[in-house]
Coordinates of C-alpha atoms in Angstrom, one line a residue:
M1 CA -33.7 -43.5 34.8
S2 CA -34.6 -40.5 37.0
R3 CA -32.5 -39.7 40.0
P4 CA -34.2 -39.8 43.4
N5 CA -35.2 -36.7 45.3
H6 CA -32.8 -35.6 48.1
F7 CA -34.7 -33.5 50.5
R8 CA -32.9 -31.0 52.7
D9 CA -33.8 -28.3 55.2
V10 CA -36.7 -30.5 56.4
I11 CA -39.0 -28.9 59.1
R12 CA -42.2 -30.2 60.6
V13 CA -45.2 -27.9 61.3
G14 CA -47.8 -30.1 63.0
P15 CA -48.5 -33.1 60.7
V16 CA -47.0 -31.2 57.7
E17 CA -43.4 -31.5 56.6
V18 CA -41.7 -28.8 54.5
A19 CA -38.6 -29.6 52.5
T20 CA -36.3 -28.3 49.8
Y21 CA -35.1 -30.3 46.8
R22 CA -33.9 -29.9 43.2
D23 CA -36.3 -31.0 40.4
G24 CA -35.2 -32.8 37.2
R25 CA -34.2 -29.5 35.6
G26 CA -32.0 -28.5 38.4
R27 CA -34.4 -25.9 39.8
E28 CA -34.8 -25.5 43.5
R29 CA -38.3 -26.4 44.7
H30 CA -40.1 -26.5 48.0
I31 CA -42.7 -29.0 49.0
S32 CA -45.3 -29.2 51.8
A33 CA -46.7 -32.7 52.5
C34 CA -49.1 -33.8 55.2
M35 CA -48.0 -37.0 56.9
A36 CA -51.4 -37.8 58.5
P37 CA -53.1 -41.0 57.4
R38 CA -55.5 -40.6 54.4
C39 CA -54.9 -36.9 54.1
G40 CA -53.2 -36.6 50.7
F41 CA -52.1 -33.0 51.0
C42 CA -48.9 -32.4 49.0
V43 CA -48.1 -29.2 47.1
T44 CA -44.9 -27.9 45.4
Y45 CA -43.9 -24.3 45.4
E46 CA -41.2 -22.1 43.9
E47 CA -40.6 -20.2 47.2
R48 CA -39.9 -21.6 50.7
T49 CA -42.1 -19.0 52.4
A50 CA -45.2 -20.1 50.3
A51 CA -44.6 -23.8 51.3
E52 CA -44.2 -22.8 55.0
L53 CA -47.4 -20.7 54.9
A54 CA -49.3 -23.7 53.4
A55 CA -48.0 -25.9 56.1
R56 CA -49.1 -23.5 58.9
T57 CA -52.6 -23.0 57.4
H58 CA -53.3 -26.6 56.4
R59 CA -56.2 -28.4 58.2
C60 CA -56.9 -32.1 57.6
T61 CA -60.4 -33.0 56.9

């Protein structure tokens, strides 16, 4: 059974949340996910700065 993700260092940039977590192999990953209804934007990055840049430049359609 896989263990649940524990997100930390969560920030919100408009409708997008950026968080840090450890994946199944113990590597630190960063995720950007839009919380707007019916948007579906969710991307994982290796670097926090890339995730924050994606959050700042995201536009919902």
